[in-house]
Amino acid sequence: MKSELKHQNLKYFNTFKLNSYTDHFFIVRSFKDLKFTTNIFSDYKDTIVIGGGSNIILPEYIASLVIKVDFSGIRMISNFENTVLIEAYAGESWHDFVMYCINKGWYGLENLAFIPGTVGAAPVQNIGAYGVEFSNCCHSVVAWSLSDGKVIEIPVKECFFSYRSSIFKQELNRNLIILSVRVLLSRKWNPNLEYFKRNDFLSKTPEHTDSINDFIDTICSMRKSKLPNIKEFGNVGSFFKNPIVTKEIFLNALNFFPSLVFWKQGEDSYKLSAGWLIDNCGWKGKKYGSVAVYDKNALILLNQGSAKFDDVMNLAALIASDVYCKSGVILEIEPKVYY
Ligand code: EPU
C-alpha cells in the first residue's frame, strides 16, 4: 500500500472528542511507513504522535504532522526464575495488556488496570494510579528516531520518569515515535497496598487482598465510580496534576483551607490534592460553553457534546486562577495541550 498523508477529523482519535482537523494524518503500520515518516518529518515544524488519545487536548486545526502508531503484539523476551521481561507494542490497549499479563501470572501492573489509552502512551506521561506508576515496572522503551531513521532502545534510567512526566513528554517528544515498551514483571503476586492503607480502604474491604481477581475488580470499580464513561462524555481523566509545593506554599494554603488533603513527600515538599482544592473552591458542576466540571470528581472536565478547544482552555484557566487566588497554589494541566 502507498504511504500517503490523509485529511482527517481527529474527533475519534482523542477521548475529549474535540473536532480537530488536519491534512497531514498518517497511520504507521510497517517499517516502510516508519521510513516514510523520516523522509517527510523535516518538512514540518512539529509532530504529534497519537496513541489512544486519552491524554491530549487538540486544537481545531493542526498544521503539524500527525502520526498514529498501529503496531500490536505482546511477547516474552526473557524468562527468569522469579521475573519475566515482556514486550508490548505501542498500539495495544493498555488495559488489555494489563489483563493479559495477569492471566499469564505476570504481576506488577495490576494497580494500573482500567486506565484508558494505548501501551505507547503509558511512558509519555508515566501513567499512575493507586500507588504505582508505569516507571516502577519499566525496563526500557523502544522508539523510532525520526531524525536519523533508526530504532533505539532507551533504558528506564534515561527515560527520566517523574510524576506524570518523562523525557517523551519533554524535549525528545518531537523526535521519537514509541514503538514498544519492555516491562519487568514478577511471577509472584505481591500486592502493592500503600495507597489503600493510606486511604483506609482496606479496613473496609480486607477480602480484596485475598485474590488477584477480587483485587482487579476492586481497582476497576473504584476507577469506574470516579471517572465518567468516555463513551458517554469526552474527557481525559484528571485534567490537573496534583501540585507538589514547598512547605511555605503548603502552610499558606492550609491557612485558607485547614482541612486540605495533602501528602507529605519530604522535608520541604508536599503533594496537594488538586481535586479537593477545585471542589472546595466551588467548581463541581460548573460549566463554560459545552465543557463542565464533573459533578462527582472536580478533577475531571467533561465534553457535554460540542466542546471547543477554547472552551476547555478558558474553563481550565478560570479554575486555575480561582484556585490560585483562594489558596496561592498554582495548578498545572496534566494532559499534553497542542496549540
Ligand atoms: N477529592 C475531593 N473532591 C473531588 C475529588 C477528590 O474532595 O472532587 C478528594 C478525595 O476525597 C481524596 C483526594 O481528593 O481525599 C484525592 O482523591 P483521589 O485519591 O481520588 O485521587 P486523585 O488525586 O483525584 C490521583 C490521580 C489519578 C489516580 C488516582 C488514584 C493525578 C492527577 N490523579 O487522583 O490518576 O487514578 O490518584 O491513584 O495524579 C490520571 O492521572 O488521569 C488519573 C486518573
XYZ file of C-alpha atoms and ligand atoms in Angstrom:
383
model
C 0.000 0.000 0.000
C 1.222 3.518 -0.862
C 2.360 5.628 2.089
C 0.419 8.883 1.976
C -0.951 11.641 4.180
C -4.710 11.968 4.658
C -7.205 14.677 5.571
C -8.779 13.638 8.871
C -11.029 14.911 11.640
C -9.328 13.569 14.788
C -12.550 13.607 16.849
C -12.495 9.845 17.267
C -8.742 9.793 17.904
C -8.938 11.933 21.080
C -11.046 10.911 24.064
C -12.129 14.505 24.786
C -13.892 14.177 21.384
C -12.788 17.600 20.153
C -13.203 18.298 16.439
C -9.658 18.713 15.209
C -8.825 18.841 11.505
C -5.561 18.043 9.793
C -4.366 17.453 6.233
C -1.298 15.605 7.446
C -2.540 12.426 9.132
C -0.552 9.246 8.761
C -1.028 5.773 10.253
C 2.196 3.830 10.746
C 1.731 0.093 10.192
C 5.084 -1.093 8.855
C 8.800 -0.464 8.748
C 8.299 1.113 5.320
C 5.829 3.570 6.912
C 8.407 4.456 9.572
C 10.944 5.267 6.858
C 8.335 7.445 5.148
C 7.862 9.462 8.364
C 11.606 10.105 8.466
C 11.555 11.317 4.860
C 8.802 13.882 5.467
C 9.478 14.751 9.119
C 11.762 17.714 8.383
C 9.024 19.388 6.275
C 7.116 20.103 9.483
C 7.668 22.438 12.393
C 6.102 19.906 14.749
C 4.987 16.294 15.017
C 2.116 14.928 17.074
C 2.137 11.206 17.829
C -1.277 9.925 18.871
C -1.787 6.812 20.973
C -5.224 6.211 22.471
C -5.731 9.990 22.519
C -6.693 9.874 26.193
C -4.213 12.461 27.406
C -4.168 15.133 24.725
C -6.072 18.339 24.028
C -6.094 19.155 20.333
C -6.731 22.495 18.576
C -9.370 22.913 15.864
C -6.827 22.929 13.037
C -3.447 21.199 13.081
C -0.603 22.164 10.763
C 1.790 19.586 12.299
C 2.423 16.090 11.025
C 0.070 13.758 12.939
C 1.187 10.154 13.348
C -0.852 7.278 14.738
C 1.068 4.102 15.549
C -0.689 0.853 14.826
C 1.800 -1.839 15.851
C 0.364 -4.608 18.015
C 1.564 -7.762 19.759
C 2.862 -8.951 23.106
C 5.861 -11.253 23.514
C 8.106 -12.651 26.200
C 11.744 -11.618 25.742
C 13.299 -13.371 28.769
C 12.043 -15.883 31.261
C 13.919 -15.744 34.573
C 13.294 -17.735 37.753
C 11.274 -15.026 39.541
C 10.669 -12.476 36.823
C 9.795 -12.158 33.150
C 10.734 -9.476 30.638
C 7.735 -8.699 28.424
C 7.475 -6.514 25.352
C 4.181 -4.943 24.275
C 3.754 -2.942 21.084
C 2.534 0.643 21.115
C -0.878 0.100 19.511
C -2.113 -2.435 22.095
C -4.814 -1.289 24.516
C -3.201 -0.637 27.909
C -5.949 -2.307 29.921
C -5.964 -5.393 27.670
C -2.196 -5.642 28.129
C -2.537 -5.456 31.938
C -5.210 -8.182 31.878
C -3.143 -10.356 29.507
C -0.208 -10.216 31.945
C -2.391 -11.050 34.958
C -3.915 -14.020 33.143
C -0.412 -15.291 32.362
C 0.620 -14.945 36.017
C 2.935 -11.963 35.440
C 2.437 -9.321 38.119
C 3.280 -5.684 38.772
C 0.837 -3.770 36.596
C -2.418 -4.650 38.389
C -2.902 -1.269 40.121
C -2.815 0.295 36.660
C -5.805 -1.705 35.345
C -8.595 0.137 33.532
C -6.517 3.183 32.610
C -7.665 4.237 29.143
C -5.217 4.610 26.267
C -2.618 2.581 24.473
C 0.631 0.943 25.572
C 2.629 3.516 23.601
C 1.141 6.382 25.615
C 1.944 4.834 29.011
C 5.580 6.033 29.233
C 4.825 9.510 27.868
C 3.072 10.736 30.980
C 4.269 7.890 33.214
C 0.698 6.756 33.927
C -0.044 6.068 37.548
C -2.811 5.026 39.900
C -3.262 3.627 43.391
C 0.373 3.933 44.416
C 2.005 2.514 41.272
C 3.477 4.255 38.238
C 4.485 2.805 34.879
C 8.118 3.589 35.734
C 8.019 1.030 38.599
C 7.920 -1.870 36.084
C 9.543 -0.272 33.062
C 12.747 -1.884 31.792
C 13.113 0.191 28.606
C 11.237 1.888 25.789
C 11.864 1.086 22.124
C 11.370 4.002 19.734
C 11.901 5.137 16.180
C 14.163 8.146 15.954
C 12.540 10.298 13.285
C 15.576 12.460 12.707
C 18.029 9.675 11.895
C 15.706 6.840 10.878
C 16.848 4.301 13.482
C 15.277 2.060 16.107
C 16.681 2.865 19.559
C 16.160 1.275 22.980
C 16.031 3.769 25.848
C 16.793 2.209 29.258
C 14.469 3.182 32.126
C 17.079 5.458 33.737
C 17.320 7.539 30.574
C 13.535 7.985 30.343
C 13.733 10.467 33.259
C 10.374 9.437 34.637
C 8.764 11.649 37.251
C 5.212 12.290 38.434
C 3.108 12.233 35.200
C 6.113 13.127 33.101
C 9.077 11.693 31.203
C 11.592 12.584 28.553
C 8.917 11.664 25.969
C 6.632 14.430 27.236
C 9.527 16.861 27.179
C 12.226 17.700 24.706
C 12.603 14.340 22.927
C 8.905 14.127 22.111
C 9.188 15.653 18.657
C 11.882 13.254 17.522
C 10.589 9.918 18.713
C 7.820 7.521 17.845
C 7.383 4.985 20.637
C 7.203 1.505 19.092
C 7.027 -0.730 22.168
C 7.648 -0.888 25.891
C 9.554 -3.562 27.818
C 8.435 -4.288 31.368
C 9.978 -6.481 34.048
C 7.217 -8.342 35.888
C 7.181 -10.713 38.820
C 5.992 -14.323 38.798
C 4.732 -13.879 42.347
C 1.773 -11.685 43.190
C 2.901 -9.217 45.800
C 0.072 -6.677 46.039
C 1.065 -3.030 46.394
C -1.359 -1.769 49.028
C 0.276 1.502 50.080
C -2.472 3.664 48.577
C -5.224 1.591 50.167
C -3.592 1.663 53.596
C -3.153 5.417 53.337
C -6.762 5.919 52.344
C -8.148 3.491 54.922
C -9.632 1.445 52.135
C -8.504 -1.990 53.268
C -10.057 -1.689 56.676
C -13.397 -1.526 54.915
C -12.755 -4.337 52.455
C -9.968 -6.633 53.683
C -11.000 -9.518 51.409
C -9.678 -7.616 48.408
C -6.123 -8.714 49.085
C -7.045 -12.405 49.028
C -7.297 -12.998 45.329
C -5.948 -11.219 42.305
C -9.390 -11.313 40.654
C -11.051 -9.551 43.595
C -8.214 -7.050 43.643
C -8.620 -6.248 39.944
C -12.410 -6.000 40.328
C -11.891 -3.507 43.148
C -9.462 -1.375 41.141
C -11.782 -1.369 38.124
C -14.879 -0.489 40.130
C -13.052 2.296 42.004
C -11.959 3.799 38.703
C -15.462 3.444 37.247
C -17.005 5.208 40.246
C -14.648 8.201 39.985
C -14.220 8.500 36.231
C -17.009 9.210 33.770
C -17.541 6.768 30.930
C -15.518 8.055 27.978
C -18.161 6.713 25.596
C -20.773 8.952 27.212
C -18.801 12.166 27.858
C -15.479 13.051 26.280
C -12.791 13.521 28.947
C -9.086 12.926 29.591
C -9.219 11.651 33.183
C -7.535 14.014 35.641
C -7.286 17.421 33.975
C -4.830 18.860 36.517
C -1.792 17.362 38.226
C -1.743 17.159 41.989
C 0.573 20.126 42.713
C 3.841 19.475 44.530
C 4.678 22.563 46.575
C 7.146 23.886 49.151
C 6.362 23.962 52.877
C 5.806 27.721 52.656
C 3.145 27.419 49.942
C 1.602 24.418 51.735
C 1.307 26.308 55.059
C -0.159 29.295 53.275
C -2.804 27.092 51.588
C -3.507 25.324 54.883
C -4.197 28.688 56.421
C -7.009 29.233 53.901
C -8.162 25.589 53.886
C -7.469 23.892 57.257
C -8.865 20.522 56.078
C -6.855 20.499 52.824
C -5.963 16.966 51.605
C -2.186 16.551 51.229
C 0.626 14.022 51.338
C 3.988 14.954 52.819
C 6.742 13.999 50.368
C 9.882 15.316 52.014
C 11.062 17.985 54.467
C 10.150 20.820 52.103
C 7.811 19.043 49.690
C 4.050 18.461 49.890
C 1.712 16.964 47.302
C -1.727 18.560 47.462
C -4.990 17.139 46.130
C -5.945 19.256 43.119
C -9.415 17.639 43.060
C -10.038 18.612 46.671
C -8.899 22.221 46.077
C -11.047 22.650 42.949
C -14.010 21.050 44.712
C -13.605 23.276 47.761
C -13.332 26.386 45.604
C -16.860 25.512 44.452
C -16.279 24.289 40.886
C -18.119 20.943 40.828
C -20.814 21.018 38.142
C -19.820 24.487 36.808
C -19.893 24.986 33.020
C -18.207 27.020 30.303
C -19.727 26.593 26.845
C -20.111 22.858 26.402
C -17.458 21.963 28.958
C -18.351 21.118 32.554
C -16.573 20.180 35.768
C -17.676 16.610 36.573
C -20.092 16.719 39.496
C -18.655 13.537 41.059
C -14.963 14.462 40.751
C -13.805 18.053 40.379
C -10.505 16.970 38.809
C -12.255 15.975 35.594
C -13.558 18.197 32.789
C -16.316 16.819 30.559
C -17.254 17.473 26.964
C -21.018 17.795 27.042
C -21.363 17.407 23.295
C -19.915 20.189 21.192
C -16.980 21.469 23.248
C -14.383 23.595 21.515
C -10.681 23.856 22.331
C -11.182 27.445 23.574
C -13.997 26.371 25.955
C -11.734 23.754 27.506
C -8.791 26.113 27.918
C -10.928 29.012 29.171
C -12.596 26.869 31.823
C -9.216 25.449 32.855
C -7.803 28.988 33.153
C -10.787 30.180 35.235
C -10.412 27.230 37.611
C -6.642 27.652 37.938
C -6.828 31.400 38.599
C -9.615 30.961 41.163
C -7.675 28.231 42.990
C -4.577 30.449 42.917
C -6.455 33.480 44.293
C -8.051 31.437 47.077
C -5.087 29.237 48.083
C -1.893 30.570 46.493
C -1.420 27.203 44.734
C -0.591 27.029 41.028
C -2.319 24.201 39.151
C -0.681 22.600 36.146
C -2.630 20.937 33.340
C -1.984 17.183 33.153
C -2.737 16.277 29.505
C -0.459 17.485 26.747
C -2.041 20.540 25.133
C -1.271 21.202 21.465
C -1.813 24.771 20.248
N -11.378 14.879 46.306
C -12.374 15.758 46.674
N -13.197 16.242 45.698
C -13.067 15.893 44.404
C -12.033 14.998 44.030
C -11.190 14.495 45.010
O -12.538 16.114 47.824
O -13.851 16.381 43.590
C -10.500 14.329 47.354
C -10.766 12.844 47.614
O -11.817 12.659 48.504
C -9.428 12.400 48.188
C -8.415 13.301 47.481
O -9.157 14.362 46.902
O -9.368 12.677 49.573
C -7.630 12.573 46.415
O -8.514 11.937 45.513
P -8.165 10.512 44.854
O -7.485 9.644 45.819
O -9.390 10.049 44.161
O -7.076 10.757 43.803
P -6.795 11.970 42.840
O -5.714 12.783 43.449
O -8.061 12.632 42.440
C -4.974 10.633 41.542
C -4.535 10.534 40.107
C -5.443 9.597 39.330
C -5.401 8.236 40.005
C -5.849 8.399 41.469
C -5.749 7.116 42.239
C -3.486 12.620 39.484
C -3.643 13.950 38.879
N -4.575 11.856 39.511
O -6.262 11.228 41.532
O -4.898 9.432 38.044
O -6.239 7.322 39.346
O -4.991 9.352 42.126
O -4.413 6.747 42.378
O -2.403 12.259 39.912
C -4.945 10.437 35.904
O -3.771 10.798 36.113
O -5.565 10.742 34.822
C -5.654 9.730 36.927
C -6.925 9.383 36.813
